[in-house]
PDB file of C-alpha atoms in Angstrom:
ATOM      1  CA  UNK N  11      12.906  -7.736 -12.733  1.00 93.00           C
ATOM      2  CA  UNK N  12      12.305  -4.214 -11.050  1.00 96.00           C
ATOM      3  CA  UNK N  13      12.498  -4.317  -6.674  1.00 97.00           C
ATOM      4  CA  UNK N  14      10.350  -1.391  -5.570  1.00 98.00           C
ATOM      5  CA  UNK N  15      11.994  -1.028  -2.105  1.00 98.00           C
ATOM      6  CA  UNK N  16       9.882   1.139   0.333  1.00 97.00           C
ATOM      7  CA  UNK N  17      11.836   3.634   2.866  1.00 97.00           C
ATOM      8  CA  UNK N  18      10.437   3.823   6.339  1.00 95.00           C
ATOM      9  CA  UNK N  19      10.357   1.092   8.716  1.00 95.00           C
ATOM     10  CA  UNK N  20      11.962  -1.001   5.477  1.00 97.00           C
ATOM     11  CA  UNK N  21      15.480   0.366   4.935  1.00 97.00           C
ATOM     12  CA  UNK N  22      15.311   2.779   8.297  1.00 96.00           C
ATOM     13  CA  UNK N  23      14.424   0.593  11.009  1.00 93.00           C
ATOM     14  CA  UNK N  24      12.073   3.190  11.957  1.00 91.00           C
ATOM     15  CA  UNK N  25       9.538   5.655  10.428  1.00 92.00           C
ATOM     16  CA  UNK N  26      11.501   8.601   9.916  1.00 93.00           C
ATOM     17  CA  UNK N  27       8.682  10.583   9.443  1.00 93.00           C
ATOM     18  CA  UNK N  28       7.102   9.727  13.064  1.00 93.00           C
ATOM     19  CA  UNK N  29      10.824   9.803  14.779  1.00 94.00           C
ATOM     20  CA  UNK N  30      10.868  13.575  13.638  1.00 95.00           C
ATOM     21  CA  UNK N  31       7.497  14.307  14.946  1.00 96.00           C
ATOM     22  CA  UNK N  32       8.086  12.575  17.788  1.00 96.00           C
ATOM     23  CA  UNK N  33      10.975  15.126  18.194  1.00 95.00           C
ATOM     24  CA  UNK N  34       9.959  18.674  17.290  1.00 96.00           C
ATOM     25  CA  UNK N  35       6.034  18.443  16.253  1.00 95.00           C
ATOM     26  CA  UNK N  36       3.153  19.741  18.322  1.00 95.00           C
ATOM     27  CA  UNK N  37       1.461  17.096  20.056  1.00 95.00           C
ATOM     28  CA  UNK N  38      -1.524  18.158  17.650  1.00 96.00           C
ATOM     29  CA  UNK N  39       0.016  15.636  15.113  1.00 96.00           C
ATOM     30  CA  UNK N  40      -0.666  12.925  16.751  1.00 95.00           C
ATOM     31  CA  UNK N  41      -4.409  13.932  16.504  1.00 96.00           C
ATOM     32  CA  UNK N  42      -4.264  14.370  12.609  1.00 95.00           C
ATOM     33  CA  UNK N  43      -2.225  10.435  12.462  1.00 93.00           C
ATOM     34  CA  UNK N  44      -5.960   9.489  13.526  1.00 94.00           C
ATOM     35  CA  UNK N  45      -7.612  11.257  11.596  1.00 94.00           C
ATOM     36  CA  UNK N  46      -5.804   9.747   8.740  1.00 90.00           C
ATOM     37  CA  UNK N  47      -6.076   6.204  10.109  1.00 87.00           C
ATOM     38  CA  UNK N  48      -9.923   6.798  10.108  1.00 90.00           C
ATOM     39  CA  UNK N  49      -9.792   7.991   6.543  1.00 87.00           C
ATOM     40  CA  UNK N  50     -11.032  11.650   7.168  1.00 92.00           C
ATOM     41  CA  UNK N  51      -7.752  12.672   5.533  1.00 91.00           C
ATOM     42  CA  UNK N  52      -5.805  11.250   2.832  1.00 88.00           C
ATOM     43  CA  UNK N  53      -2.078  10.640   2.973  1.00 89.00           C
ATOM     44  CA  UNK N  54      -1.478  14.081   1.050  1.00 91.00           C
ATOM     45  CA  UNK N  55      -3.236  16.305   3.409  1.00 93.00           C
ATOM     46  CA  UNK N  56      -2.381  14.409   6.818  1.00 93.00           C
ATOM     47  CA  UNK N  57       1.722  14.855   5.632  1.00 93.00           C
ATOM     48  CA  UNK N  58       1.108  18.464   5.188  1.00 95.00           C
ATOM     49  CA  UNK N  59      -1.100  19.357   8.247  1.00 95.00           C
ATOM     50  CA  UNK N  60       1.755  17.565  10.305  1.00 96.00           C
ATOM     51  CA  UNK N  61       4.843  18.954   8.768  1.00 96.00           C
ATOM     52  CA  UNK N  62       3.098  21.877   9.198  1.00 95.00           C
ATOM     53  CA  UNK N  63       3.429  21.746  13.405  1.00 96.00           C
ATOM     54  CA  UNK N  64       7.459  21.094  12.847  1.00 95.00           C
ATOM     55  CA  UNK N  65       8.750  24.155  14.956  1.00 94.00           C
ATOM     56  CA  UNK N  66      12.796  23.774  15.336  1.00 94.00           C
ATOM     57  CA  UNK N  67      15.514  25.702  13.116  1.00 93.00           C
ATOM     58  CA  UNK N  68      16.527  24.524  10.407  1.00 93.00           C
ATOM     59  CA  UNK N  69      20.550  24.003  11.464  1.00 94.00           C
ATOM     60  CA  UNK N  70      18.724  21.088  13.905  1.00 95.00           C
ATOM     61  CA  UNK N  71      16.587  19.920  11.163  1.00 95.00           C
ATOM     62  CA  UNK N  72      18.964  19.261   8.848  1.00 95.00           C
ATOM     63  CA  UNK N  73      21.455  17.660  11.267  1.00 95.00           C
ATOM     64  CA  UNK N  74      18.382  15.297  12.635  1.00 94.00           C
ATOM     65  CA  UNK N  75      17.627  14.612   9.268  1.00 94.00           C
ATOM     66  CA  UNK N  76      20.996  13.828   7.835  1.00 93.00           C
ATOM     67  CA  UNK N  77      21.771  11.253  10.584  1.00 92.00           C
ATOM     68  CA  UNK N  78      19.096   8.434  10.187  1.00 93.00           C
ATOM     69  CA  UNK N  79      20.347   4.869  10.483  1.00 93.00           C
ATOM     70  CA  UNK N  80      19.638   2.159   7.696  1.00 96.00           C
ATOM     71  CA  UNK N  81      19.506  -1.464   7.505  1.00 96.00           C
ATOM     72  CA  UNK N  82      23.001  -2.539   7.543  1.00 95.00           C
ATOM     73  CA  UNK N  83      22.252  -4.831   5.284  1.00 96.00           C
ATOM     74  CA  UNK N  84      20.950  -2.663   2.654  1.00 97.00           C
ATOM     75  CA  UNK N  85      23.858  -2.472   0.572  1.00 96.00           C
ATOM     76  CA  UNK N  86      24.788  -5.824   0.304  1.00 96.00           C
ATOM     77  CA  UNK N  87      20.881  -6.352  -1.019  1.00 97.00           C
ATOM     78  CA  UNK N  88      21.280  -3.168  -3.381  1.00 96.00           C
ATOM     79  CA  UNK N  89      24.941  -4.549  -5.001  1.00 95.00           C
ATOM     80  CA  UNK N  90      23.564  -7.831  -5.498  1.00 95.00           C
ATOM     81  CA  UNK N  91      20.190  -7.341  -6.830  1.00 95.00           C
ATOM     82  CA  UNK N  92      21.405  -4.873  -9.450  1.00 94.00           C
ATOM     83  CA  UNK N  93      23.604  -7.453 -10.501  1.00 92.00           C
ATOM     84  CA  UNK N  94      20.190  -9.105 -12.147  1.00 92.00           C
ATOM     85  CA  UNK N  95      17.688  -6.445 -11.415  1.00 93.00           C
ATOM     86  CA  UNK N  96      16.641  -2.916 -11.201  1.00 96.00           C
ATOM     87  CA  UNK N  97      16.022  -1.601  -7.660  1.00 97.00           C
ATOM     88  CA  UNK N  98      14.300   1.563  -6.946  1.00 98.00           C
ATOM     89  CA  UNK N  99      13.521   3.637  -3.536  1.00 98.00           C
ATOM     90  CA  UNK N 100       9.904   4.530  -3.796  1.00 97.00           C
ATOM     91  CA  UNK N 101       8.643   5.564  -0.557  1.00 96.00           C
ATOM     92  CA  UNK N 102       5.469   7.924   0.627  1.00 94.00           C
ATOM     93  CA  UNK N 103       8.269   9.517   3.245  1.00 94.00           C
ATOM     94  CA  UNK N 104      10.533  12.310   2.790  1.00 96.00           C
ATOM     95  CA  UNK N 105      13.241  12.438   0.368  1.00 96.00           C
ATOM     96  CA  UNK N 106      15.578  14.722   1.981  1.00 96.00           C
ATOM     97  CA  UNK N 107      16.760  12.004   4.851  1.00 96.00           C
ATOM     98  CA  UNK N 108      16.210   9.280   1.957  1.00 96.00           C
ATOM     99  CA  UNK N 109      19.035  10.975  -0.382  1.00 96.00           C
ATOM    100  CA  UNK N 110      21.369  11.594   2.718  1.00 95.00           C
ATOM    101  CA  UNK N 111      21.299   8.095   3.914  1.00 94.00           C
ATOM    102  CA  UNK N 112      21.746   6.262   0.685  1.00 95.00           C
ATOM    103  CA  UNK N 113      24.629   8.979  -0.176  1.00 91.00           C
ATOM    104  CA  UNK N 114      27.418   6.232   1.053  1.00 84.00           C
ATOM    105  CA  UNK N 115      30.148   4.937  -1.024  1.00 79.00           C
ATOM    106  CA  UNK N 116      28.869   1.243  -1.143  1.00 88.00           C
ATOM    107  CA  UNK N 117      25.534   1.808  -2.162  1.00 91.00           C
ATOM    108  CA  UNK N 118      25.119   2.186  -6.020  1.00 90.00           C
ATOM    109  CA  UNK N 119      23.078   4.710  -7.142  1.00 92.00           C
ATOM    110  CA  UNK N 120      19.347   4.216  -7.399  1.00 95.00           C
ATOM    111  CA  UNK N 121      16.197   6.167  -8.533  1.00 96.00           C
ATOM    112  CA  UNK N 122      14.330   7.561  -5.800  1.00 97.00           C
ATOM    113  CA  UNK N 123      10.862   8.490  -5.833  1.00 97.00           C
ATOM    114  CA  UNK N 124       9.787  10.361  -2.359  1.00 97.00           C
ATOM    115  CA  UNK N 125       7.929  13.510  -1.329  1.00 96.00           C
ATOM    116  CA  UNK N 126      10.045  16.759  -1.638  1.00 97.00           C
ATOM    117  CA  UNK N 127      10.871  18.439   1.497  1.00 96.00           C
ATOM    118  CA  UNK N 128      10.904  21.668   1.811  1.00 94.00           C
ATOM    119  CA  UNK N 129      12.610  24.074   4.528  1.00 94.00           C
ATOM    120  CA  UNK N 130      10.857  27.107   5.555  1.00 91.00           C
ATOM    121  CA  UNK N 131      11.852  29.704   8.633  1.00 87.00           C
ATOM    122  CA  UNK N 132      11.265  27.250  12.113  1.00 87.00           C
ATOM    123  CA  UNK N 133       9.872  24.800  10.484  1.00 91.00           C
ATOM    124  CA  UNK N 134       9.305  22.419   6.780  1.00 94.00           C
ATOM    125  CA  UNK N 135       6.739  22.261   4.228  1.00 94.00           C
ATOM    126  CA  UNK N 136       6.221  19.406   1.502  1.00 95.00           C
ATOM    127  CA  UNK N 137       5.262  18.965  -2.181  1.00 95.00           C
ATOM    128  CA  UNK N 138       3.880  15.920  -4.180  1.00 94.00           C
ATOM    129  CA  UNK N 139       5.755  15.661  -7.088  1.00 93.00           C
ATOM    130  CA  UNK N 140       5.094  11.949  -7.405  1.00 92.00           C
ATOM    131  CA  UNK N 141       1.525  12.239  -7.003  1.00 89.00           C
ATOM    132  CA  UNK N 142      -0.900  10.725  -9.398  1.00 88.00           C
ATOM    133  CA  UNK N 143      -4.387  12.389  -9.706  1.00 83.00           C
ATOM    134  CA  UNK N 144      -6.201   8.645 -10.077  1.00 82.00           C
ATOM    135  CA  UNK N 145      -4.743   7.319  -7.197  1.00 79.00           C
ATOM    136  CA  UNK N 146      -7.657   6.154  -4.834  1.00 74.00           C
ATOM    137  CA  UNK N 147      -6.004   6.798  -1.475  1.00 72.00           C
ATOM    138  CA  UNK N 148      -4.526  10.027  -2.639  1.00 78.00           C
ATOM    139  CA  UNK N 149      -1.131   9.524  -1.801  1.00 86.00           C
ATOM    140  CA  UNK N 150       1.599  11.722  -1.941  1.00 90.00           C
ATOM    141  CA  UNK N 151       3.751   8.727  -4.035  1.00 93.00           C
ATOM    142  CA  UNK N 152       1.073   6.462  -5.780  1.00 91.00           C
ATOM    143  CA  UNK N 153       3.523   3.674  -5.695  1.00 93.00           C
ATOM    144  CA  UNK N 154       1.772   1.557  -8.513  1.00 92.00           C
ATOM    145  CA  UNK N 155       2.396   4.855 -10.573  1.00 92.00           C
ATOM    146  CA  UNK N 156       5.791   5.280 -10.109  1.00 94.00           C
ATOM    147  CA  UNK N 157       6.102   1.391 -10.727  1.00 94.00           C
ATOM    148  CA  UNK N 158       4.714   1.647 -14.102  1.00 94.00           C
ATOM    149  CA  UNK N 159       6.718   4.764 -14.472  1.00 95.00           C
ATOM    150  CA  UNK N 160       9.712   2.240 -13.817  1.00 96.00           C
ATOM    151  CA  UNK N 161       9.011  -0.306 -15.904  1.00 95.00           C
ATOM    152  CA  UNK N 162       7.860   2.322 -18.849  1.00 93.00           C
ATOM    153  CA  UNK N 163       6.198  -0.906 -20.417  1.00 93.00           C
ATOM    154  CA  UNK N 164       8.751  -3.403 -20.819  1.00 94.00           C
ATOM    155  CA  UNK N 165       6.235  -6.169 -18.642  1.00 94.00           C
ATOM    156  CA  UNK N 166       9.231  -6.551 -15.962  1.00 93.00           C
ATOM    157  CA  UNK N 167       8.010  -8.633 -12.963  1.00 93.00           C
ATOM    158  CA  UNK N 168       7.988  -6.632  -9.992  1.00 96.00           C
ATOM    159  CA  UNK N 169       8.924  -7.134  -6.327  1.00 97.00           C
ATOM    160  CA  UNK N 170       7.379  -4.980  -3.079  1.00 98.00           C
ATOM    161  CA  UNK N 171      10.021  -4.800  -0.177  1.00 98.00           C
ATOM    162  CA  UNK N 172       7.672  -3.156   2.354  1.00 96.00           C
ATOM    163  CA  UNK N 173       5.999  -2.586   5.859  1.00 94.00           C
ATOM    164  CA  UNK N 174       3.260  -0.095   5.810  1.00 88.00           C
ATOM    165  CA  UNK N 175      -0.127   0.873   4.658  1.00 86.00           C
ATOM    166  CA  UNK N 176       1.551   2.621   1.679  1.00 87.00           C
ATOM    167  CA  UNK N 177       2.239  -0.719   0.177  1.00 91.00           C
ATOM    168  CA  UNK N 178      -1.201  -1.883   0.363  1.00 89.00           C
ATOM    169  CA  UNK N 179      -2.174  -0.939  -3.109  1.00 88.00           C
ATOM    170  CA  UNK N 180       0.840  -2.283  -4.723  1.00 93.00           C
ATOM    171  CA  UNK N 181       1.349  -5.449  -2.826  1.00 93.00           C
ATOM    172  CA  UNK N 182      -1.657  -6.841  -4.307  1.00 91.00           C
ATOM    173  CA  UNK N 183      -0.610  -6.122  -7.957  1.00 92.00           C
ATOM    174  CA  UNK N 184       3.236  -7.253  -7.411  1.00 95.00           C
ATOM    175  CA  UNK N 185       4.478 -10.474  -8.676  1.00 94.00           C
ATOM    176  CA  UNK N 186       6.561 -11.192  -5.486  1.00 95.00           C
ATOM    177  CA  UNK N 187       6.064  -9.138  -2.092  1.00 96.00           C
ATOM    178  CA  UNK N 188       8.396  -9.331   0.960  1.00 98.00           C
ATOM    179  CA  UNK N 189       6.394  -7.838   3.988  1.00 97.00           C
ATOM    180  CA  UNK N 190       7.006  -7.227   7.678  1.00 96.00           C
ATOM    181  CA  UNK N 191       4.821  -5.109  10.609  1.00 94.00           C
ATOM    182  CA  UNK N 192       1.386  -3.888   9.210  1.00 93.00           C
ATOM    183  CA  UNK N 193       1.805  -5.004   5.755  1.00 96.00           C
ATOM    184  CA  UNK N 194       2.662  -8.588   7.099  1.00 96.00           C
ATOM    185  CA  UNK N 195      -0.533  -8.490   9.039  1.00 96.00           C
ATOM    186  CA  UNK N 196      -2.603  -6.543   5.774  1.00 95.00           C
ATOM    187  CA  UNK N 197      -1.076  -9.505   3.210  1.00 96.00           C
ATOM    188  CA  UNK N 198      -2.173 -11.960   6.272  1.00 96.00           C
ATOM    189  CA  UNK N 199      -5.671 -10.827   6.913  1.00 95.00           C
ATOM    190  CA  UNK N 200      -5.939 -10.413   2.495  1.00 95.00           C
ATOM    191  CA  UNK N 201      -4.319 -13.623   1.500  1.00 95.00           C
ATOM    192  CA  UNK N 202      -2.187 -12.484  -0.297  1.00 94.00           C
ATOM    193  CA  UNK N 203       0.852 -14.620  -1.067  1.00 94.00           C
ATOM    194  CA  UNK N 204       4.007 -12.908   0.871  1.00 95.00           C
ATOM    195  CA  UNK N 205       7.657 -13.606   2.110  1.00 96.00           C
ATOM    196  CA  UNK N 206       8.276 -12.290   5.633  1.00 97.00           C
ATOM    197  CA  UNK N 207      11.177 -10.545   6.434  1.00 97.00           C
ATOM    198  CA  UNK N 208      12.865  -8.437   9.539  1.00 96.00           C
ATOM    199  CA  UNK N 209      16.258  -7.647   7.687  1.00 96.00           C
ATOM    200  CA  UNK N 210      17.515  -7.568   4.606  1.00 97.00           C
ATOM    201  CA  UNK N 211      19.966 -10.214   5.308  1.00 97.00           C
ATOM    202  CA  UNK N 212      16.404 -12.209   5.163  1.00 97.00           C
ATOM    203  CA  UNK N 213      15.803 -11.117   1.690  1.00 97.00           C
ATOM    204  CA  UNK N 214      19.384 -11.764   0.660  1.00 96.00           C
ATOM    205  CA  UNK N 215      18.972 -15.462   1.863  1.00 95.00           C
ATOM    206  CA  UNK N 216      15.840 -15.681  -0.569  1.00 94.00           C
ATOM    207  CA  UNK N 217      16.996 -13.701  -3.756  1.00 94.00           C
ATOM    208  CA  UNK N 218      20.323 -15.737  -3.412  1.00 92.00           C
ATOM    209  CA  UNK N 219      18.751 -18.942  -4.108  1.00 89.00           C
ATOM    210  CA  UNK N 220      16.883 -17.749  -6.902  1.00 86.00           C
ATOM    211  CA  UNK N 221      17.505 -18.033 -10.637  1.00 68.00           C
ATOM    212  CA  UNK N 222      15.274 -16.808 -13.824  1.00 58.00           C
ATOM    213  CA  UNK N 223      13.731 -20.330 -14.334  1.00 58.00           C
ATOM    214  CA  UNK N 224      12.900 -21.071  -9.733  1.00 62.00           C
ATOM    215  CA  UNK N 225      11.772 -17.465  -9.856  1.00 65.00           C
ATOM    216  CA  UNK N 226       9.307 -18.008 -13.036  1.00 61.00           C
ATOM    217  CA  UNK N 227       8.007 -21.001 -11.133  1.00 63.00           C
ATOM    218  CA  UNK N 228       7.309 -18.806  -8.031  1.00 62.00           C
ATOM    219  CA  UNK N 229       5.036 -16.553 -10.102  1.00 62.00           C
ATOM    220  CA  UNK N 230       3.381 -19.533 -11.421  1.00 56.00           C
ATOM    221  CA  UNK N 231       2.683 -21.109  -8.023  1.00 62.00           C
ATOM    222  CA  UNK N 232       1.276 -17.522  -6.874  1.00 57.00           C
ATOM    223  CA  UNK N 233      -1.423 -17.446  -9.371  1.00 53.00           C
TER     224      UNK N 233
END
C-alpha cells in the first residue's frame, strides 16, 4: 500500500504557499491566483509569476518559512502507517517549508516530492523538478507521476490524503481517497467514492480498523 499525502491545507492547516503571499507578495498575485483559476495559466507558470512578486530578505524568509505549523497528528499517522505501508509527501507546494517541518524527531523519514525553492537577492524563484511533460494541467508535481514513480511497478494500491485542486487528477485514479475543502466538494460534485476528513486523528480512526482482507473489500465495493 503506498499513502500519497499532499502538503498544504493537508498536513499544514493552511496553504503555505498563500500564507507567504499573503505576507510579503505584491497584491498583483492575487490577480495571477485568477488567472490560474480561469485556466489562462497553468500551475507552473502561475507559481512562478507569483513567487516572482516575493520582495522581503531572505533572513525573514527563511525564518517565516522554517516556522509553519503541522497537523499534530501527523506523526502519529506517519509511525503507524509505515508500520504496513509506504507514505510519501507529494505536494505541488514548496519544499523548503515541507523539509523544515517534517525535520522533527518523531516523524520517520519520508520521500518528498515538492517544487524546489530557490532564494534569490529580496526575493525567491522556483524550479520543477517533478514536472512531467504529459501532464494535462501542467503542474509543477504531476502527482500521478510521482505516484507511479513510487510504486516503480509493483501494482501497490494507492491512497490520496488531500484538499486541493492538485489532487484532482489523482483522486480519480486512487484506490482509496481521504478528502477535505475543495477536493471534498470536487469528489462530491464527480462521484467519486471518498472518506472525509478534518484531522489526521480522522484518518487514524479509519486506517486503525483496517486489515489487508476489510481493506481488499473496500476496493471491491468502490468499483
Amino acid at each position: 500500500m503506498l499513502f500519497i499525502v499532499d502538503f498544504d491545507g493537508t498536513i499544514a492547516p493552511t496553504d503555505t504557499v498563500d500564507a507567504l503571499l499573503e505576507r510579503f507578495a505584491d497584491p498583483e498575485w492575487q490577480r495571477v491566483e485568477e488567472q490560474w483559476v480561469t485556466g489562462q495559466l497553468n500551475s507552473q507558470e502561475c507559481m512562478k509569476a507569483q513567487l516572482s512578486l516575493v520582495r522581503a530578505d531572505r533572513a525573514i524568509l527563511e525564518d517565516y518559512l522554517q516556522s509553519v505549523a503541522i497537523d499534530p497528528f501527523f506523526s502519529d499517522f506517519v509511525q503507524y502507517a509505515s508500520t504496513f505501508s509506504e507514505v510519501a509527501v507529494v505536494s505541488d507546494g514548496l519544499d523548503y517549508p515541507i523539509r523544515h517541518a517534517l525535520q522533527k524527531p518523531n516523524i520517520p523519514p519520508i520521500p518528498i516530492y515538492a517544487n524546489r525553492l530557490e532564494f534569490r537577492t529580496h526575493g525567491l524563484d522556483i524550479s520543477f523538478p517533478h514536472t512531467d511533460a504529459a501532464c494535462v494541467h501542467q503542474s509543477g508535481v504531476c502527482k500521478c507521476a510521482a505516484a507511479r514513480a513510487l510504486d516503480a511497478g509493483r501494482g501497490l494500491s494507492t491512497v490520496l490524503i488531500g484538499d486541493g485542486r492538485s489532487d484532482r487528477c489523482i483522486a480519480r485514479s486512487a484506490d482509496y481517497v481521504f478528502a477535505k475543502g475543495a477536493l471534498r466538494r470536487y469528489c462530491e460534485n464527480e462521484g467519486i467514492t471518498h472518506t472525509p476528513f478534518d484531522s489526521f486523528d480522522d484518518i487514524l480512526t479509519v486506517i486503525r480498523k483496517w486489515d489487508a482482507v476489510q481493506f481488499n473489500q473496500l476496493i471491491r465495493e468502490r468499483t
